[in-house]
PDB file of C-alpha atoms in Angstrom:
ATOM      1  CA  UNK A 196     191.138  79.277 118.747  1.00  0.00           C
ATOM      2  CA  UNK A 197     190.096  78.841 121.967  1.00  0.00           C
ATOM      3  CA  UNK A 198     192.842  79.371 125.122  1.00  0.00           C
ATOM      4  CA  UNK A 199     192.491  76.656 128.211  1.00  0.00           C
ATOM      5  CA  UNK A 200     193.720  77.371 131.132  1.00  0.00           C
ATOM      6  CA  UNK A 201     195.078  74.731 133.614  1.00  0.00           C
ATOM      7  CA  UNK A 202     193.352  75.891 136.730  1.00  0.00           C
ATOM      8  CA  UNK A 203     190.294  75.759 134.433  1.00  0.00           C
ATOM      9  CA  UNK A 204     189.805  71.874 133.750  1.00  0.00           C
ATOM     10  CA  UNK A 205     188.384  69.612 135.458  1.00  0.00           C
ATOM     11  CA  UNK A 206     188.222  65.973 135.285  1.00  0.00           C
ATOM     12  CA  UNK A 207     184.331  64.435 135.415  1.00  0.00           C
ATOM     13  CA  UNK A 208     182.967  61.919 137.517  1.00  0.00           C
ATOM     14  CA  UNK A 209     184.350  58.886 135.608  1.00  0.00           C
ATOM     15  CA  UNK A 210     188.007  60.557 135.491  1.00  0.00           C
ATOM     16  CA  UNK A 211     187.774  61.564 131.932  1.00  0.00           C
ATOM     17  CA  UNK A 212     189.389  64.925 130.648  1.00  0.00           C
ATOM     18  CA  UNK A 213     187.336  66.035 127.471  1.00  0.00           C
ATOM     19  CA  UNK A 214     188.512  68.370 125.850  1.00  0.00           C
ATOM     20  CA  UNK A 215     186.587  68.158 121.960  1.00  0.00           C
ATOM     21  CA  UNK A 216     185.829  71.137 119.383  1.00  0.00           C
ATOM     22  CA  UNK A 217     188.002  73.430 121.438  1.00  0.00           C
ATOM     23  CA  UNK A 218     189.908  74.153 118.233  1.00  0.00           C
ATOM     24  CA  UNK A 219     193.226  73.729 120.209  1.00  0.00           C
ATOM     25  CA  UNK A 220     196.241  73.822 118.498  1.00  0.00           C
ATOM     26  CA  UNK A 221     197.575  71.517 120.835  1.00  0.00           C
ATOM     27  CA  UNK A 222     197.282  69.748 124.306  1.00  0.00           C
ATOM     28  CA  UNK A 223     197.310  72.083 126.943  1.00  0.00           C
ATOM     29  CA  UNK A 224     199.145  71.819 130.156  1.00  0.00           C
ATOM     30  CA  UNK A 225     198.099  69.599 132.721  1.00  0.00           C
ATOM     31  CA  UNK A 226     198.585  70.358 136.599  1.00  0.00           C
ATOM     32  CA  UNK A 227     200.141  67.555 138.194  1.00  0.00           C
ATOM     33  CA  UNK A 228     196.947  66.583 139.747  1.00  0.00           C
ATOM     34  CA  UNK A 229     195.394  66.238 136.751  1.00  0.00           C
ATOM     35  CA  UNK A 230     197.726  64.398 134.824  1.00  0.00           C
ATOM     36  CA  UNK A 231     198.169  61.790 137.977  1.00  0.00           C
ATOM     37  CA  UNK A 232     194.550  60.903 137.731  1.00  0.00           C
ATOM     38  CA  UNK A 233     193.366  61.034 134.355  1.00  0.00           C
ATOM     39  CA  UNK A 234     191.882  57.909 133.588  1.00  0.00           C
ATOM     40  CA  UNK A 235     190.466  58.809 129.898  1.00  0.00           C
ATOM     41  CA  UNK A 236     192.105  62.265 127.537  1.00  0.00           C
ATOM     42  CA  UNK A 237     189.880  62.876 124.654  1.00  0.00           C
ATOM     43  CA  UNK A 238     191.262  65.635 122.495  1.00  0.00           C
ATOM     44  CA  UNK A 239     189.102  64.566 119.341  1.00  0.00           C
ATOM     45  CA  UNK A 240     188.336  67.504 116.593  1.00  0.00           C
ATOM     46  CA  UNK A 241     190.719  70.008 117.322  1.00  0.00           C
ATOM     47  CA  UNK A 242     193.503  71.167 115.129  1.00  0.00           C
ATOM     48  CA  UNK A 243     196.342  69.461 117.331  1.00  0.00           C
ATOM     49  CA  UNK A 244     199.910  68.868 115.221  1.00  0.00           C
ATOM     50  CA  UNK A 245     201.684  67.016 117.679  1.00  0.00           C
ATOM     51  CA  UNK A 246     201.093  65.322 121.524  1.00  0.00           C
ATOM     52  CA  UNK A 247     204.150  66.598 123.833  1.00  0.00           C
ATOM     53  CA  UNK A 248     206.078  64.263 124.981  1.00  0.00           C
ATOM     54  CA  UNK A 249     206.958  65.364 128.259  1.00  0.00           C
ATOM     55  CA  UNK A 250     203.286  65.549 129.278  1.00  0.00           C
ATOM     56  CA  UNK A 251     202.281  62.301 127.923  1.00  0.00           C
ATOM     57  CA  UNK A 252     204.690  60.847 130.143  1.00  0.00           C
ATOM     58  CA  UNK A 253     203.030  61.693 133.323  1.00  0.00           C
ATOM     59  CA  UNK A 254     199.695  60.278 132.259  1.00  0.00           C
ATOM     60  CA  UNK A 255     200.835  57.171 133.882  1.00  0.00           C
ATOM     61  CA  UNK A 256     197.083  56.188 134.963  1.00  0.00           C
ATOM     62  CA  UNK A 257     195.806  56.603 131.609  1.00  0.00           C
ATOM     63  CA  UNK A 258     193.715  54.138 129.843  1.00  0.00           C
ATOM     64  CA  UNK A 259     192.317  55.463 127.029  1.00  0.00           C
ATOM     65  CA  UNK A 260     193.874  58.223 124.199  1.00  0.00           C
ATOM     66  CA  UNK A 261     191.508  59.679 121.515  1.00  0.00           C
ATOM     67  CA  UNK A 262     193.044  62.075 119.807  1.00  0.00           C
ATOM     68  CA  UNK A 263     191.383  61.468 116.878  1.00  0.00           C
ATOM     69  CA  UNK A 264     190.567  63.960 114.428  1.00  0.00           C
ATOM     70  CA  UNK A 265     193.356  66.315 114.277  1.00  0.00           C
ATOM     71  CA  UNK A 266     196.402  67.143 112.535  1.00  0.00           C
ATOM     72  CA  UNK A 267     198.752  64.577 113.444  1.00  0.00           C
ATOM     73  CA  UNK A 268     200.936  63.245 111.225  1.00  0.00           C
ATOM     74  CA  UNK A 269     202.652  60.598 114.013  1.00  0.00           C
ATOM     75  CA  UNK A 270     202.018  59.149 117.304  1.00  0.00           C
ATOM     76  CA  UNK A 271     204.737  59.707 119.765  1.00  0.00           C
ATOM     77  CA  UNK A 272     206.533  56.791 121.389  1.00  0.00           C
ATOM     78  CA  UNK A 273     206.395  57.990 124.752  1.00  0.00           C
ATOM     79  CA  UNK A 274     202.805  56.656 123.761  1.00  0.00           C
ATOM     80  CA  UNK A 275     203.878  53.188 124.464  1.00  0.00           C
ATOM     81  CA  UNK A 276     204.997  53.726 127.889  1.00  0.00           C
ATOM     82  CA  UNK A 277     201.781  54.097 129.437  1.00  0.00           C
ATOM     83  CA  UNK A 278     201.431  51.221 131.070  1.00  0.00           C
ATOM     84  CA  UNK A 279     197.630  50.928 131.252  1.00  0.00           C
ATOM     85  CA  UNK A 280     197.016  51.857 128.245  1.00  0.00           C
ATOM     86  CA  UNK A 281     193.726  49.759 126.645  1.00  0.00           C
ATOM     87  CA  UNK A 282     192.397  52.270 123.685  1.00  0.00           C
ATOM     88  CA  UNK A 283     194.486  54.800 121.178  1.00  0.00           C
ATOM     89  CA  UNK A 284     191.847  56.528 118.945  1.00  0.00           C
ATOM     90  CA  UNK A 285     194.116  58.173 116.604  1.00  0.00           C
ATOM     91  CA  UNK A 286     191.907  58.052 113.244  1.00  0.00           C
ATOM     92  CA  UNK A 287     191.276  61.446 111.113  1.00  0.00           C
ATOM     93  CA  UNK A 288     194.173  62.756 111.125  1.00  0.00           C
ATOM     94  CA  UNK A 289     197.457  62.759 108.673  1.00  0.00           C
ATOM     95  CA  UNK A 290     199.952  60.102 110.239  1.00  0.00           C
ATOM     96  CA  UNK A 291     202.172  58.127 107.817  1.00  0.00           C
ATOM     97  CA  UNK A 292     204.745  57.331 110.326  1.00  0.00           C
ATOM     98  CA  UNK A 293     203.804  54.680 113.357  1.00  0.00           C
ATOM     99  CA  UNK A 294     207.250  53.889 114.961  1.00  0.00           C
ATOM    100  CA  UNK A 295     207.873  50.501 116.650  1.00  0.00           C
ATOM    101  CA  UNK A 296     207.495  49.784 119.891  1.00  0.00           C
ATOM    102  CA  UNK A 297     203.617  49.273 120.025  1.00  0.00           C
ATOM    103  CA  UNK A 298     204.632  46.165 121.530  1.00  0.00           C
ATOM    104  CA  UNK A 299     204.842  47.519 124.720  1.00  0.00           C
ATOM    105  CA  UNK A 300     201.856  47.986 125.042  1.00  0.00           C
ATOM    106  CA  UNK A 301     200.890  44.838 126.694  1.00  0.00           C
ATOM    107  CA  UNK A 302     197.108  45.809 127.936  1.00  0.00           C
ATOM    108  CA  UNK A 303     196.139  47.697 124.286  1.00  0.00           C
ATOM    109  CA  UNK A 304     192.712  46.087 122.919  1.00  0.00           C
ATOM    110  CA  UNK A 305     192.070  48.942 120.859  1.00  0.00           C
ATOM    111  CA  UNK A 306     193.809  50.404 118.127  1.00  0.00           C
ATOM    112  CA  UNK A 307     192.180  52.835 115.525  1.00  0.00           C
ATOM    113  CA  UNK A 308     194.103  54.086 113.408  1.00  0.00           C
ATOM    114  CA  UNK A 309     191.291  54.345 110.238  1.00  0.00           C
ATOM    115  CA  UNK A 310     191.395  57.047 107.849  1.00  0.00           C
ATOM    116  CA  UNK A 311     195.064  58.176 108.009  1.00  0.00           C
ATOM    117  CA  UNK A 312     198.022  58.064 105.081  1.00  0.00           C
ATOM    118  CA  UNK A 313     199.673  54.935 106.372  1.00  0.00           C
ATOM    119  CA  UNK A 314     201.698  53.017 104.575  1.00  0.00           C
ATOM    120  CA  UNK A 315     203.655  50.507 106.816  1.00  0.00           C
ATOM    121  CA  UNK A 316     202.632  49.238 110.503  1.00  0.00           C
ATOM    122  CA  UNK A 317     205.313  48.523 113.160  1.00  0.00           C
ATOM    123  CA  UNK A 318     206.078  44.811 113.244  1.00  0.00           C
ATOM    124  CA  UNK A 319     205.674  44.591 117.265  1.00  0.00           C
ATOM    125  CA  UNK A 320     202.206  45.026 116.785  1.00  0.00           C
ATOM    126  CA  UNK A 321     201.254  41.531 117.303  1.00  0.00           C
ATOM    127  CA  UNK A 322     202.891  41.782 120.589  1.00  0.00           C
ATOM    128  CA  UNK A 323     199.781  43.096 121.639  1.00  0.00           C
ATOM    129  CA  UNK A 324     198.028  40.183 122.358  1.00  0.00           C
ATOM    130  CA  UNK A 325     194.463  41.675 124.009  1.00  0.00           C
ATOM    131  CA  UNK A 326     193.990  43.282 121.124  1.00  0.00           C
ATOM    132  CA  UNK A 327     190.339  42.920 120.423  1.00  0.00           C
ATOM    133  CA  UNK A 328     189.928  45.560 117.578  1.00  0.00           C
ATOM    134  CA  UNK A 329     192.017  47.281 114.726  1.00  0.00           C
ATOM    135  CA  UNK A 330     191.007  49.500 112.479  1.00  0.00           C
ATOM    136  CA  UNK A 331     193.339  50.132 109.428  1.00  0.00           C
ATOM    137  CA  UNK A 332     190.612  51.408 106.442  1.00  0.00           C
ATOM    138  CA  UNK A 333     190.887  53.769 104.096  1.00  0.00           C
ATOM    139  CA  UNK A 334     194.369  54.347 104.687  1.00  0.00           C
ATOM    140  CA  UNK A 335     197.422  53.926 102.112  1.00  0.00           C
ATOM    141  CA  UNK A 336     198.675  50.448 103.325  1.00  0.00           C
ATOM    142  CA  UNK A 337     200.860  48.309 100.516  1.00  0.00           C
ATOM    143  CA  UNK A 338     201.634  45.543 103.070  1.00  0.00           C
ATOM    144  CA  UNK A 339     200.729  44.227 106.377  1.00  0.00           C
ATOM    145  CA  UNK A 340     203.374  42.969 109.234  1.00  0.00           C
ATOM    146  CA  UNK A 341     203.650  39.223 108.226  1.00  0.00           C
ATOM    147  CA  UNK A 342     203.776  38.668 112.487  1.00  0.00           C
ATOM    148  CA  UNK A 343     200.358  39.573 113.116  1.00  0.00           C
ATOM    149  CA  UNK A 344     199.896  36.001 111.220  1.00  0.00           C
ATOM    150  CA  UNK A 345     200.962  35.033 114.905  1.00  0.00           C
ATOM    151  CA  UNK A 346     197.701  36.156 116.402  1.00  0.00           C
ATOM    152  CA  UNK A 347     195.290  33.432 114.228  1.00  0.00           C
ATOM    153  CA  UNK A 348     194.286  31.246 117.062  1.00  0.00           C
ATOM    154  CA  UNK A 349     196.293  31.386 119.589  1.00  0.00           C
ATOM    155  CA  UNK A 350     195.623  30.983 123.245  1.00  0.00           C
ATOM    156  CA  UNK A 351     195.677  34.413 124.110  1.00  0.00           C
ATOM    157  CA  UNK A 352     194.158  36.079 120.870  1.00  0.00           C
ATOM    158  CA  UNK A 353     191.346  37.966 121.049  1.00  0.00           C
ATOM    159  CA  UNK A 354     191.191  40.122 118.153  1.00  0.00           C
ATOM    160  CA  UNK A 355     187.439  39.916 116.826  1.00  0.00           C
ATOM    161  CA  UNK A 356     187.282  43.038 114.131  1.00  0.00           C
ATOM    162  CA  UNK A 357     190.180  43.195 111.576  1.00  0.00           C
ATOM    163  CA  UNK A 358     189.235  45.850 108.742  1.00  0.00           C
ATOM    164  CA  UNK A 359     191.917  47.136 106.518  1.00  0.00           C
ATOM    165  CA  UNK A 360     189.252  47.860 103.663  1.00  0.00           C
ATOM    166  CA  UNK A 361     189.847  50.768 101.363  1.00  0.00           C
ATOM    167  CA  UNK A 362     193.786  50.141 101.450  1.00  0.00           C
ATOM    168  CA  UNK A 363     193.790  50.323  97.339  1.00  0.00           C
ATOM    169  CA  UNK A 364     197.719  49.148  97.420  1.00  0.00           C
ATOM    170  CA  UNK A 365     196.981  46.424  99.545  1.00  0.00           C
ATOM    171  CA  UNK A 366     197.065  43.701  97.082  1.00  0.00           C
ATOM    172  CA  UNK A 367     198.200  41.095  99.759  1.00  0.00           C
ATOM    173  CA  UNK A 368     194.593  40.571 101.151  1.00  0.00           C
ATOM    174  CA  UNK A 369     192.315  40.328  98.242  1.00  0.00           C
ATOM    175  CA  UNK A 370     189.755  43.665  98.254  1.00  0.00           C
ATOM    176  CA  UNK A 371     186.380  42.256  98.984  1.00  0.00           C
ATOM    177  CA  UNK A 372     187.940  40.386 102.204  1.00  0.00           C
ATOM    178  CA  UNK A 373     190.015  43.423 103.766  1.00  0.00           C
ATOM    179  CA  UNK A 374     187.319  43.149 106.400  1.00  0.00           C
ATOM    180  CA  UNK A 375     186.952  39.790 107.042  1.00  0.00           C
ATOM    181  CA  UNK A 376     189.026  38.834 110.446  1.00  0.00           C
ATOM    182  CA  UNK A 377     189.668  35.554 110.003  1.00  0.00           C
ATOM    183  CA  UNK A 378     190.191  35.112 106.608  1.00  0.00           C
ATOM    184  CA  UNK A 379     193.227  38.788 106.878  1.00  0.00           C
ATOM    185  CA  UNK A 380     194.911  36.288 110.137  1.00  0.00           C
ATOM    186  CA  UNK A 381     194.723  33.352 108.089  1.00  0.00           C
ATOM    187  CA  UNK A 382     196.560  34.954 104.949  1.00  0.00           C
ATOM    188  CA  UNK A 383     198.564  36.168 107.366  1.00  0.00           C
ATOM    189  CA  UNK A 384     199.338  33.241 109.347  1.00  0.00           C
ATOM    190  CA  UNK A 385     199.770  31.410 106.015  1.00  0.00           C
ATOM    191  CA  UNK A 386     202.811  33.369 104.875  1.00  0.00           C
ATOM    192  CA  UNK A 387     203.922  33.902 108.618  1.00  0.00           C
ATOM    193  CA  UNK A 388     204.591  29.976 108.866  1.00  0.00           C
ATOM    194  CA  UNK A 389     206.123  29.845 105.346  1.00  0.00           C
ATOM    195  CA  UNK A 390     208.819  32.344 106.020  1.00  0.00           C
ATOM    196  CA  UNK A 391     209.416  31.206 109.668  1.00  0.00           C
ATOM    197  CA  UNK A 392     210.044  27.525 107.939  1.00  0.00           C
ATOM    198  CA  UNK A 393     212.760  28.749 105.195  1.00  0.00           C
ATOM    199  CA  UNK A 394     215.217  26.609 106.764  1.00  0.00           C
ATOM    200  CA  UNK A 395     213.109  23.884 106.915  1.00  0.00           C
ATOM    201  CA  UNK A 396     211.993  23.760 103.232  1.00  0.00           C
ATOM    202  CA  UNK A 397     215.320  25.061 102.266  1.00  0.00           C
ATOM    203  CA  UNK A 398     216.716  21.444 103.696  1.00  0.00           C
ATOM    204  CA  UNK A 399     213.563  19.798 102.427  1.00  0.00           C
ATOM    205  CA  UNK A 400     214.620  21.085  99.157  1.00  0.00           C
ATOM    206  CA  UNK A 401     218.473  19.819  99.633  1.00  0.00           C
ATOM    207  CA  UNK A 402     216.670  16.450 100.888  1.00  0.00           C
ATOM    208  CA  UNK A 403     214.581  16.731  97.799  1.00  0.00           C
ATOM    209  CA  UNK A 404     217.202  17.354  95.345  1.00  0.00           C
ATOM    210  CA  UNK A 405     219.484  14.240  96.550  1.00  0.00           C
ATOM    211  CA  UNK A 406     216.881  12.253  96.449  1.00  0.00           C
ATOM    212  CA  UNK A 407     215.850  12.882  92.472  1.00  0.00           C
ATOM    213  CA  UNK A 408     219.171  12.419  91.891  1.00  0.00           C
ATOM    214  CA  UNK A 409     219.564   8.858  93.347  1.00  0.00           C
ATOM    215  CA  UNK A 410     215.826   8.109  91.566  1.00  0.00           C
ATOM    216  CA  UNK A 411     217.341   9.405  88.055  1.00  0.00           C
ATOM    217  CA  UNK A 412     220.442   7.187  88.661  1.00  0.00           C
ATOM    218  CA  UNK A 413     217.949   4.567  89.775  1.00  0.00           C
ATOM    219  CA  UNK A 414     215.996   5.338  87.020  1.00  0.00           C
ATOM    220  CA  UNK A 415     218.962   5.067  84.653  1.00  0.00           C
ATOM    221  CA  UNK A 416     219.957   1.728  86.146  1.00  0.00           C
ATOM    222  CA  UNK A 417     216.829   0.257  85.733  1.00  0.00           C
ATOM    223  CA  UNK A 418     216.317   1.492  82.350  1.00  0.00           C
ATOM    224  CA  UNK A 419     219.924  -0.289  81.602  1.00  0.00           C
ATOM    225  CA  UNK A 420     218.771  -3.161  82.971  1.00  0.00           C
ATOM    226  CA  UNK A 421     215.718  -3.310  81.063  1.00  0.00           C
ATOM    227  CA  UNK A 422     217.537  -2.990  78.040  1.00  0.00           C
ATOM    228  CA  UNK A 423     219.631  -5.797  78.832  1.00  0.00           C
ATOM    229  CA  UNK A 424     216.766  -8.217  79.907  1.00  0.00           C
ATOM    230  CA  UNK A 425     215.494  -7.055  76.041  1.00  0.00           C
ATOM    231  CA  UNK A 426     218.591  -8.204  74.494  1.00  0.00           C
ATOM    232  CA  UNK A 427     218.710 -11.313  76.565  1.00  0.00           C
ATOM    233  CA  UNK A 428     214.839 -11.686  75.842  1.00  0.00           C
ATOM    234  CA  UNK A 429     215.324 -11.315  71.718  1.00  0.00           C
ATOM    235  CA  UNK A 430     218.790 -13.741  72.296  1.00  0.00           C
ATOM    236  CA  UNK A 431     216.414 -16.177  73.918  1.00  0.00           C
ATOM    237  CA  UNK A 432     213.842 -15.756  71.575  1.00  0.00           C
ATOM    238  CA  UNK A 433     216.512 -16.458  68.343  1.00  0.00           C
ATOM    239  CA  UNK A 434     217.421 -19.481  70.598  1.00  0.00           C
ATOM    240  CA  UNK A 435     214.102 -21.066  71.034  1.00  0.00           C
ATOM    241  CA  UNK A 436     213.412 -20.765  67.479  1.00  0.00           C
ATOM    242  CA  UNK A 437     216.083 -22.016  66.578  1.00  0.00           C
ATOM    243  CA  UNK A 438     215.137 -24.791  68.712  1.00  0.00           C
ATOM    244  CA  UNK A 439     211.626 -25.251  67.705  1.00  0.00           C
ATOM    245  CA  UNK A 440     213.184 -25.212  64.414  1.00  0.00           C
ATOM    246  CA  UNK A 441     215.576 -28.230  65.065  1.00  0.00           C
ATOM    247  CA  UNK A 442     212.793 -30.305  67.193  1.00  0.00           C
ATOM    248  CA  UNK A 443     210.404 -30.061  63.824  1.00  0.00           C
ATOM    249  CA  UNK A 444     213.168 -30.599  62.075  1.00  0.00           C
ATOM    250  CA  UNK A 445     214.380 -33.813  64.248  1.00  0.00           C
ATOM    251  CA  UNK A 446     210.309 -34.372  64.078  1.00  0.00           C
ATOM    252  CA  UNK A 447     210.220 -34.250  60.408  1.00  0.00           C
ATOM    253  CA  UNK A 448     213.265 -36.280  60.198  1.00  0.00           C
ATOM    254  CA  UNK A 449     212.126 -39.349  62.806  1.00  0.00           C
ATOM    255  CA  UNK A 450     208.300 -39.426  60.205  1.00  0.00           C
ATOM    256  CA  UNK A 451     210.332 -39.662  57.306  1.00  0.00           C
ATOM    257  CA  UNK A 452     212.429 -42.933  58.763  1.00  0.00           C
ATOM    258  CA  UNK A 453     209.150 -44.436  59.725  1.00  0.00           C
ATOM    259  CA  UNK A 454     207.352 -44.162  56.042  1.00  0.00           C
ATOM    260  CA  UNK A 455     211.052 -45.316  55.111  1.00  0.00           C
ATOM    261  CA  UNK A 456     210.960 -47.976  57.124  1.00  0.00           C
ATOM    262  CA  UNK A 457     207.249 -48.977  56.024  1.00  0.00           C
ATOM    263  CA  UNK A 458     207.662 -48.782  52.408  1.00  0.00           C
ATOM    264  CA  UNK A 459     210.633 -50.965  52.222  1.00  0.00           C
ATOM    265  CA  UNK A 460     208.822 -53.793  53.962  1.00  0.00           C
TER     266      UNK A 460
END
């Protein structure tokens, strides 16, 4: 394991600390010089267990975190308080645990978090509305935040690559489209409006209800009444019969007078 100095690093020309196969067991400390200027901290492949708090608080410039490849097994919250913060490489490591507050993080456009032991993502996350790319594969995800639904089209969305393939638990997104974009926001979206419009459909259903019930009593009536015109109808029926009965009758009746009448002349 390899031991760096302070005094020794250096930022390059574009203000980027790098600081890759070093096998550090974690970030070393940063002069305040150093840590006021930093513009980019790459700590990739090392054998990091944790970022310090403390010093990731006085990275205040900072606009991009890869820490990817390492030991992690979370990201710090202090994370979120950087408030320039556009990329967090954090893939290759061993986080399950991604606290809320990601929110915050109002200029983030890039999120990877691929090939970690995730199961859940902090609901805030579609707070971050620049967010142009997030990578969830090959991770243990069961369920995605039903807010990022909020994201499918909106005026400020920008996110263009969407991949939670390899997520075998994931059974909310069908497999072979964990890494389609649009169709993920639009399942998303989909149950996003639903549960934001329980009241709605729970009236709709009240509405619903009230309403079969006055169409069954409708119903009912109607059905009465048809059974009454039917009696009425078969009444009438007996009647005019009866009637047709008595006018061939009174027919029969006014021909027999006249052959009466003709045979006694």
């Amino acid at each position: 394991m390899e031991e760096v100095e302070s005094d020794d690093l250096e930022l390059d020309k574009d203000k980027r600390l790098v600081l890759q196969y070093r096998g550090l067991a974690e970030v070393p400390n940063l002069s305040p010089s150093l840590s006021d200027n930093i513009l980019i901290l790459d700590v990739s492949f090392n054998n990091i267990l944790t970022l310090p708090s403390a010093a990731i608080l006085e990275l205040r410039e900072l606009r991009e975190l890869n820490c990817a490849n390492n030991e992690l097994v979370s990201i710090p919250r202090e994370v979120y308080t950087l408030p320039y913060l556009k990329v967090l490489r954090a893939n290759g490591n061993k986080i399950s645990i991604f606290p809320d507050g990601i929110g915050k993080c109002r200029r983030l456009e890039r999120l990877i978090l691929s090939e970690n032991e995730l199961s859940l993502l902090p609901d805030d996350l579609a707070e971050c509305q620049k967010l142009r790319e997030l990578k969830l594969q090959n991770n243990c995800l069961k369920q995605l935040p039903i807010s990022l639904g909020k994201l499918h089209g909106g005026p400020n969305c920008k996110l263009v690559e969407f991949n939670v393939s390899n997520n075998p638990d994931l059974h909310m997104i069908p497999s072979h489209l964990r890494g389609n974009t649009n169709v993920i926001l639009w399942i998303l979206l989909t149950h996003y409006e639903t549960l934001t419009k329980v009241k709605d459909i729970e009236t709709a259903l009240k509405d619903m209800t009230g309403l079969l019930l006055k169409s069954q009593r409708g119903v009912t009536d109607f059905k009465e009444s048809i059974d009454q015109y039917s009696r009425e109808e078969n009444n009438i029926r007996i009647e005019l019969s009866s009637v047709e009965h008595y006018l061939s009758v009174c027919a029969f009746i006014t021909n027999c007078k006249k052959r009466f009448a003709t045979f006694v002349r």
